[in-house]
Amino acid sequence: MIDNPVLRIAGLHKSFGDFNALDSIDLDVSDGEFLAIVGPSGSGKTTLIRLLVGMDEPTEGTIWLRNKRIDNVPANRRPTCMVFQSLALFPHMTVGQNIEFPLKIRGVDAVNRRARALELMSLLQLPDYYYDKRIAACSGGEKQRVALARALAFDPEILFFDEPLSALDYRLRKTLEKELRELHRRTGKTFIYITHSLEEAMGMSDRIAIMKQGNFVQIDSADTIYAHPVSRFVAGFMGEVNLFSVNNRDHSPCIEELNVSPRVINQLELDDSRPATLVVRPENIRLPGNSGEGYEFKVDGQIQSEFNLGSRVQYEVKTECAEPLIVEVFRENRLSNAIGSSVTLGWNLEHCHLITGE
């Protein structure tokens, strides 16, 4: 639990008939935090964001903003703002008029509206002469910046983002990811960002909240979740991974078809009464040649396929394990004539993570 969170969700539940879209979830968000919420389609992300901005009402539970309950406050009276995937800009207005719109609603005079719009345009790297530019004449990236400037014109306590970069091409998306992170740093605002893109979440956020079937399954920093997932689902969701089932044969723990010394097995502190899974990321597996000496885990196999990932190369290796193993190496360590080669894969205990339970 976070002391004095800017946003607190307590027992939030949303049902649509017999379907539970959100299952009594709790969440604390720190003031000035960049929180990314990720999960597969149907996990509850969109339902959650609609409740947070006031577009829907919860079936049960409460939402608190700085110790003031807001789940019963209409959307237009909440000190929050949403940047939609569609951006929802007014096509008949200019860039300046779009940015000024929330200020006009509040009764701010024309001189101060223009001054604030130009200030926000500078913050979002839009030239002053764009003030009179029609929205229809703006590029995708420019429209994105206008939408962000308009959201900031509300001076909200929290900015919510609903996959705002998903429709942009890769290069522009990467540029705007960096700009959003820098904008968060400069404004000090609290950002809550919904996305399908794990890459976006890992690159921008302070913490990631992973959702599955209406629940949060893990909330932590990207590094912690990547290295120490709490379940097989989280391990797979956070990128390529090798998973090994731990079995108990005659009360002697064994990790699938791996060659593991009893000393290492004992160090894992396995619980005979619970299922377990050993997690190893592809970049932590080595291709030491034909001996595998010096490694605490070893398995023999044959390279089936090779994938060029730019700075890295990924190999799929068939072994006696149930699934082919994925190995990644830097480009300079790429193997010659790799496909069909026999290899011994190796790694050490320090590069593993043990998941207990399902």
Short mmCIF file of C-alpha atoms in Angstrom, two decimals:
data_model
loop_
_atom_site.label_atom_id
_atom_site.label_comp_id
_atom_site.label_asym_id
_atom_site.label_seq_id
_atom_site.Cartn_x
_atom_site.Cartn_y
_atom_site.Cartn_z
CA MET A 1 0.00 0.00 0.00
CA ILE A 2 1.24 3.49 -0.90
CA ASP A 3 1.14 6.28 1.69
CA ASN A 4 -1.07 9.19 0.58
CA PRO A 5 -1.73 7.97 -2.99
CA VAL A 6 -3.13 10.43 -5.50
CA LEU A 7 -5.53 7.70 -6.70
CA ARG A 8 -6.93 4.79 -4.72
CA ILE A 9 -9.22 2.06 -6.05
CA ALA A 10 -10.90 -0.13 -3.44
CA GLY A 11 -12.91 -3.25 -4.24
CA LEU A 12 -13.80 -1.98 -7.72
CA HIS A 13 -16.21 -4.35 -9.43
CA LYS A 14 -18.04 -4.08 -12.74
CA SER A 15 -20.53 -6.60 -14.06
CA PHE A 16 -22.40 -6.78 -17.34
CA GLY A 17 -25.16 -9.26 -16.62
CA ASP A 18 -23.46 -12.50 -15.55
CA PHE A 19 -20.07 -11.37 -16.87
CA ASN A 20 -17.59 -9.85 -14.39
CA ALA A 21 -15.42 -7.40 -16.33
CA LEU A 22 -13.64 -6.28 -13.15
CA ASP A 23 -13.44 -8.55 -10.13
CA SER A 24 -13.18 -6.40 -6.96
CA ILE A 25 -9.73 -4.95 -7.70
CA ASP A 26 -7.56 -2.66 -5.56
CA LEU A 27 -4.91 -0.22 -6.72
CA ASP A 28 -2.89 2.69 -5.29
CA VAL A 29 -1.15 5.18 -7.58
CA SER A 30 1.52 7.59 -6.34
CA ASP A 31 1.40 11.30 -7.10
CA GLY A 32 3.44 11.97 -10.25
CA GLU A 33 3.72 8.29 -11.17
CA PHE A 34 3.66 6.92 -14.73
CA LEU A 35 1.63 3.71 -14.45
CA ALA A 36 1.04 1.49 -17.49
CA ILE A 37 -1.83 -0.99 -17.46
CA VAL A 38 -1.40 -3.90 -19.87
CA GLY A 39 -3.12 -7.17 -20.59
CA PRO A 40 -4.64 -9.23 -23.40
CA SER A 41 -7.93 -8.28 -25.07
CA GLY A 42 -10.83 -8.80 -22.69
CA SER A 43 -8.69 -8.50 -19.55
CA GLY A 44 -10.61 -5.46 -18.28
CA LYS A 45 -8.31 -2.57 -19.22
CA THR A 46 -10.89 -0.54 -21.14
CA THR A 47 -13.59 -1.16 -18.53
CA LEU A 48 -11.23 0.10 -15.83
CA ILE A 49 -10.28 3.28 -17.67
CA ARG A 50 -13.94 4.06 -18.40
CA LEU A 51 -14.72 3.80 -14.69
CA LEU A 52 -11.75 5.95 -13.74
CA VAL A 53 -12.73 8.82 -16.05
CA GLY A 54 -16.44 8.58 -15.22
CA MET A 55 -17.77 7.22 -18.51
CA ASP A 56 -19.31 4.23 -16.66
CA GLU A 57 -20.40 3.59 -13.09
CA PRO A 58 -19.01 0.74 -10.99
CA THR A 59 -21.25 -2.08 -9.82
CA GLU A 60 -19.42 -2.04 -6.48
CA GLY A 61 -16.37 -0.40 -4.97
CA THR A 62 -14.96 3.10 -4.66
CA ILE A 63 -12.52 5.43 -6.43
CA TRP A 64 -10.69 8.06 -4.37
CA LEU A 65 -8.72 11.07 -5.63
CA ARG A 66 -6.63 12.73 -2.92
CA ASN A 67 -8.91 11.28 -0.22
CA LYS A 68 -12.05 12.53 -1.98
CA ARG A 69 -14.43 9.94 -3.34
CA ILE A 70 -15.08 10.50 -7.07
CA ASP A 71 -16.83 7.35 -8.32
CA ASN A 72 -20.15 9.18 -7.78
CA VAL A 73 -18.91 12.41 -9.43
CA PRO A 74 -19.87 13.08 -13.11
CA ALA A 75 -17.04 12.89 -15.63
CA ASN A 76 -17.15 16.61 -16.46
CA ARG A 77 -16.65 17.50 -12.79
CA ARG A 78 -13.65 15.26 -12.17
CA PRO A 79 -10.16 16.86 -12.22
CA THR A 80 -8.97 14.27 -14.72
CA CYS A 81 -8.61 14.14 -18.49
CA MET A 82 -8.52 11.41 -21.12
CA VAL A 83 -6.47 11.18 -24.32
CA PHE A 84 -8.37 8.79 -26.57
CA GLN A 85 -7.01 6.48 -29.24
CA SER A 86 -9.13 8.40 -31.78
CA LEU A 87 -7.82 11.71 -30.27
CA ALA A 88 -11.35 13.23 -30.62
CA LEU A 89 -10.07 16.53 -32.02
CA PHE A 90 -12.50 19.00 -33.57
CA PRO A 91 -11.78 18.88 -37.33
CA HIS A 92 -13.46 22.22 -38.06
CA MET A 93 -11.21 24.06 -35.58
CA THR A 94 -7.61 25.18 -35.80
CA VAL A 95 -4.80 23.82 -33.64
CA GLY A 96 -5.08 26.80 -31.31
CA GLN A 97 -8.86 26.56 -31.05
CA ASN A 98 -8.65 22.86 -30.16
CA ILE A 99 -6.14 23.51 -27.40
CA GLU A 100 -8.12 26.46 -26.06
CA PHE A 101 -11.44 24.61 -25.98
CA PRO A 102 -11.34 23.52 -22.29
CA LEU A 103 -10.22 27.02 -21.29
CA LYS A 104 -13.09 28.58 -23.22
CA ILE A 105 -15.56 26.32 -21.41
CA ARG A 106 -14.15 27.57 -18.11
CA GLY A 107 -14.66 31.19 -19.15
CA VAL A 108 -11.00 32.15 -19.58
CA ASP A 109 -10.69 35.33 -21.67
CA ALA A 110 -9.33 35.21 -25.23
CA VAL A 111 -5.95 36.81 -24.44
CA ASN A 112 -5.12 34.37 -21.66
CA ARG A 113 -6.46 31.44 -23.68
CA ARG A 114 -4.12 32.23 -26.53
CA ALA A 115 -1.15 32.72 -24.21
CA ARG A 116 -1.77 29.34 -22.55
CA ALA A 117 -2.26 27.62 -25.91
CA LEU A 118 1.06 28.97 -27.20
CA GLU A 119 2.77 27.92 -23.98
CA LEU A 120 1.47 24.36 -24.35
CA MET A 121 2.35 24.28 -28.05
CA SER A 122 5.93 25.14 -27.12
CA LEU A 123 5.92 22.37 -24.49
CA LEU A 124 4.70 19.89 -27.13
CA GLN A 125 7.18 21.13 -29.77
CA LEU A 126 4.56 22.69 -32.05
CA PRO A 127 5.69 25.95 -33.74
CA ASP A 128 3.74 29.13 -32.92
CA TYR A 129 2.54 29.47 -36.51
CA TYR A 130 0.63 26.18 -36.11
CA TYR A 131 -1.84 28.10 -33.97
CA ASP A 132 -3.94 28.87 -37.08
CA LYS A 133 -3.29 25.58 -38.84
CA ARG A 134 -6.34 23.45 -39.59
CA ILE A 135 -6.45 20.08 -37.87
CA ALA A 136 -7.14 18.37 -41.21
CA ALA A 137 -3.76 19.64 -42.47
CA CYS A 138 -1.83 18.16 -39.52
CA SER A 139 0.11 14.91 -39.64
CA GLY A 140 -0.61 12.01 -37.29
CA GLY A 141 2.19 13.02 -34.94
CA GLU A 142 1.08 16.66 -34.93
CA LYS A 143 -2.50 15.67 -34.11
CA GLN A 144 -1.18 13.59 -31.23
CA ARG A 145 0.68 16.58 -29.84
CA VAL A 146 -2.41 18.79 -30.19
CA ALA A 147 -4.48 16.22 -28.28
CA LEU A 148 -1.88 16.17 -25.49
CA ALA A 149 -1.76 19.97 -25.36
CA ARG A 150 -5.54 20.13 -25.12
CA ALA A 151 -5.52 17.56 -22.31
CA LEU A 152 -2.93 19.60 -20.39
CA ALA A 153 -5.03 22.74 -20.87
CA PHE A 154 -7.54 21.17 -18.46
CA ASP A 155 -4.71 21.21 -15.86
CA PRO A 156 -5.86 17.77 -14.67
CA GLU A 157 -4.71 15.94 -11.55
CA ILE A 158 -4.34 12.77 -13.64
CA LEU A 159 -4.01 12.17 -17.37
CA PHE A 160 -5.47 8.91 -18.66
CA PHE A 161 -4.33 7.51 -22.00
CA ASP A 162 -6.26 4.88 -23.95
CA GLU A 163 -3.76 3.44 -26.46
CA PRO A 164 -3.03 6.85 -28.00
CA LEU A 165 -0.13 5.66 -30.17
CA SER A 166 -1.56 2.42 -31.54
CA ALA A 167 -2.56 3.84 -34.94
CA LEU A 168 0.84 5.41 -35.67
CA ASP A 169 3.70 3.92 -37.67
CA TYR A 170 6.64 2.39 -35.78
CA ARG A 171 9.16 5.24 -36.13
CA LEU A 172 6.68 7.94 -35.13
CA ARG A 173 5.43 5.81 -32.25
CA LYS A 174 8.97 5.42 -30.89
CA THR A 175 9.55 9.18 -31.16
CA LEU A 176 6.34 9.98 -29.32
CA GLU A 177 7.07 7.40 -26.61
CA LYS A 178 10.24 9.34 -25.77
CA GLU A 179 8.37 12.64 -25.90
CA LEU A 180 5.63 11.35 -23.61
CA ARG A 181 8.21 10.19 -21.07
CA GLU A 182 9.94 13.58 -21.23
CA LEU A 183 6.57 15.37 -20.99
CA HIS A 184 5.78 13.36 -17.87
CA ARG A 185 9.10 14.38 -16.34
CA ARG A 186 8.65 18.07 -17.13
CA THR A 187 5.02 18.38 -16.02
CA GLY A 188 5.17 16.15 -12.95
CA LYS A 189 1.62 15.00 -13.70
CA THR A 190 0.30 11.53 -12.89
CA PHE A 191 -0.05 9.46 -16.07
CA ILE A 192 -2.12 6.26 -16.27
CA TYR A 193 -1.54 4.63 -19.64
CA ILE A 194 -3.57 1.77 -21.14
CA THR A 195 -1.81 -0.18 -23.88
CA HIS A 196 -1.60 -3.55 -25.63
CA SER A 197 2.08 -2.88 -26.32
CA LEU A 198 4.41 -4.34 -23.73
CA GLU A 199 7.26 -2.48 -25.42
CA GLU A 200 5.50 0.86 -24.80
CA ALA A 201 4.80 -0.03 -21.19
CA MET A 202 8.38 -1.13 -20.45
CA GLY A 203 9.92 1.89 -22.16
CA MET A 204 7.85 4.63 -20.52
CA SER A 205 6.37 3.61 -17.18
CA ASP A 206 7.55 3.63 -13.58
CA ARG A 207 5.38 0.60 -12.84
CA ILE A 208 3.38 -1.88 -14.90
CA ALA A 209 0.07 -3.40 -13.81
CA ILE A 210 -0.73 -6.62 -15.68
CA MET A 211 -4.39 -7.58 -15.96
CA LYS A 212 -6.02 -10.93 -16.64
CA GLN A 213 -9.73 -11.74 -16.55
CA GLY A 214 -10.67 -8.63 -14.59
CA ASN A 215 -7.88 -8.87 -12.02
CA PHE A 216 -4.40 -7.48 -11.47
CA VAL A 217 -2.01 -10.43 -11.49
CA GLN A 218 1.21 -8.47 -10.86
CA ILE A 219 2.07 -4.80 -10.27
CA ASP A 220 5.71 -3.77 -10.13
CA SER A 221 8.55 -2.20 -12.10
CA ALA A 222 9.24 -3.58 -15.58
CA ASP A 223 12.60 -5.01 -14.49
CA THR A 224 11.10 -6.82 -11.50
CA ILE A 225 8.22 -8.32 -13.47
CA TYR A 226 10.53 -9.41 -16.29
CA ALA A 227 13.03 -11.07 -13.96
CA HIS A 228 10.61 -12.34 -11.28
CA PRO A 229 7.18 -13.07 -12.78
CA VAL A 230 4.65 -14.47 -10.31
CA SER A 231 3.01 -16.91 -12.74
CA ARG A 232 3.46 -18.71 -16.05
CA PHE A 233 0.99 -16.26 -17.59
CA VAL A 234 3.02 -13.22 -16.54
CA ALA A 235 6.29 -14.87 -17.59
CA GLY A 236 4.95 -15.49 -21.10
CA PHE A 237 3.20 -12.14 -21.35
CA MET A 238 6.44 -10.26 -20.60
CA GLY A 239 8.22 -11.65 -23.65
CA GLU A 240 9.93 -14.76 -24.97
CA VAL A 241 10.61 -17.25 -22.22
CA ASN A 242 11.61 -20.86 -21.58
CA LEU A 243 9.47 -22.65 -18.99
CA PHE A 244 10.46 -25.96 -17.38
CA SER A 245 8.03 -27.99 -15.31
CA VAL A 246 9.35 -29.30 -12.01
CA ASN A 247 8.17 -32.85 -11.27
CA ASN A 248 8.46 -35.04 -8.21
CA ARG A 249 9.47 -38.58 -9.14
CA ASP A 250 9.65 -40.88 -6.11
CA HIS A 251 9.98 -37.72 -3.97
CA SER A 252 13.09 -36.75 -5.89
CA PRO A 253 12.57 -33.38 -7.63
CA CYS A 254 13.47 -33.32 -11.31
CA ILE A 255 13.31 -30.45 -13.81
CA GLU A 256 11.88 -31.82 -17.04
CA GLU A 257 14.73 -33.34 -19.08
CA LEU A 258 17.51 -31.07 -17.85
CA ASN A 259 20.87 -32.26 -16.55
CA VAL A 260 20.94 -30.67 -13.08
CA SER A 261 23.12 -31.56 -10.11
CA PRO A 262 21.43 -32.49 -6.79
CA ARG A 263 23.25 -29.56 -5.17
CA VAL A 264 21.47 -27.10 -7.45
CA ILE A 265 18.11 -28.82 -6.94
CA ASN A 266 18.55 -28.37 -3.18
CA GLN A 267 19.36 -24.69 -3.61
CA LEU A 268 16.02 -24.13 -5.35
CA GLU A 269 14.21 -25.01 -2.09
CA LEU A 270 11.40 -26.83 -3.88
CA ASP A 271 8.15 -27.56 -2.09
CA ASP A 272 7.05 -31.13 -2.84
CA SER A 273 3.40 -30.27 -2.22
CA ARG A 274 3.09 -27.55 -4.89
CA PRO A 275 3.71 -27.53 -8.65
CA ALA A 276 6.60 -25.38 -9.78
CA THR A 277 8.03 -23.90 -12.96
CA LEU A 278 11.58 -22.84 -13.69
CA VAL A 279 11.80 -19.65 -15.80
CA VAL A 280 14.80 -18.85 -18.01
CA ARG A 281 14.87 -15.96 -20.46
CA PRO A 282 16.39 -16.64 -23.94
CA GLU A 283 19.23 -14.15 -23.46
CA ASN A 284 20.43 -16.03 -20.35
CA ILE A 285 21.01 -19.33 -22.15
CA ARG A 286 24.49 -19.84 -23.57
CA LEU A 287 25.78 -21.87 -26.50
CA PRO A 288 29.01 -23.16 -24.93
CA GLY A 289 29.79 -25.78 -27.56
CA ASN A 290 29.73 -29.52 -27.10
CA SER A 291 30.61 -29.88 -23.41
CA GLY A 292 28.64 -27.31 -21.45
CA GLU A 293 31.26 -27.45 -18.71
CA GLY A 294 30.93 -24.89 -15.96
CA TYR A 295 27.16 -24.53 -16.21
CA GLU A 296 24.74 -25.72 -13.53
CA PHE A 297 21.99 -26.52 -16.03
CA LYS A 298 22.73 -28.32 -19.30
CA VAL A 299 20.72 -29.85 -22.12
CA ASP A 300 21.71 -31.17 -25.55
CA GLY A 301 19.80 -30.21 -28.66
CA GLN A 302 19.78 -29.37 -32.35
CA ILE A 303 19.15 -25.94 -33.84
CA GLN A 304 15.92 -25.97 -35.86
CA SER A 305 15.61 -22.35 -36.97
CA GLU A 306 17.28 -18.94 -36.86
CA PHE A 307 15.64 -15.49 -36.72
CA ASN A 308 17.42 -12.20 -37.37
CA LEU A 309 16.24 -9.60 -34.82
CA GLY A 310 18.62 -6.84 -35.85
CA SER A 311 21.11 -6.42 -33.01
CA ARG A 312 20.33 -9.97 -31.81
CA VAL A 313 19.84 -13.41 -33.34
CA GLN A 314 17.29 -15.88 -31.99
CA TYR A 315 17.61 -19.66 -32.29
CA GLU A 316 14.95 -22.31 -31.77
CA VAL A 317 16.57 -25.48 -30.41
CA LYS A 318 14.91 -28.91 -30.31
CA THR A 319 15.80 -30.89 -27.17
CA GLU A 320 14.23 -33.71 -25.17
CA CYS A 321 12.14 -31.09 -23.37
CA ALA A 322 8.47 -30.78 -24.24
CA GLU A 323 8.89 -27.50 -26.14
CA PRO A 324 11.77 -26.19 -28.29
CA LEU A 325 14.05 -23.85 -26.36
CA ILE A 326 14.54 -20.23 -27.43
CA VAL A 327 18.07 -18.81 -27.27
CA GLU A 328 19.14 -15.24 -28.09
CA VAL A 329 22.69 -14.04 -28.73
CA PHE A 330 24.19 -10.74 -29.82
CA ARG A 331 24.67 -10.41 -33.55
CA GLU A 332 28.46 -10.62 -33.25
CA ASN A 333 28.06 -14.06 -31.60
CA ARG A 334 25.96 -15.46 -34.43
CA LEU A 335 26.79 -19.04 -35.42
CA SER A 336 27.89 -20.02 -38.92
CA ASN A 337 25.72 -22.64 -40.66
CA ALA A 338 23.65 -22.88 -37.50
CA ILE A 339 20.56 -24.75 -38.67
CA GLY A 340 20.96 -28.48 -38.05
CA SER A 341 23.94 -28.04 -35.74
CA SER A 342 24.12 -30.05 -32.51
CA VAL A 343 24.67 -27.86 -29.45
CA THR A 344 24.83 -28.12 -25.68
CA LEU A 345 22.93 -25.31 -23.99
CA GLY A 346 23.97 -24.12 -20.55
CA TRP A 347 23.05 -21.58 -17.88
CA ASN A 348 23.45 -21.00 -14.17
CA LEU A 349 21.11 -20.82 -11.22
CA GLU A 350 21.53 -17.06 -10.85
CA HIS A 351 19.80 -16.59 -14.23
CA CYS A 352 16.72 -18.64 -13.27
CA HIS A 353 13.53 -17.79 -11.47
CA LEU A 354 11.29 -20.33 -9.77
CA ILE A 355 7.50 -19.93 -9.88
CA THR A 356 5.56 -21.95 -7.34
CA GLY A 357 1.90 -22.70 -7.92
CA GLU A 358 -0.05 -22.60 -11.17
#
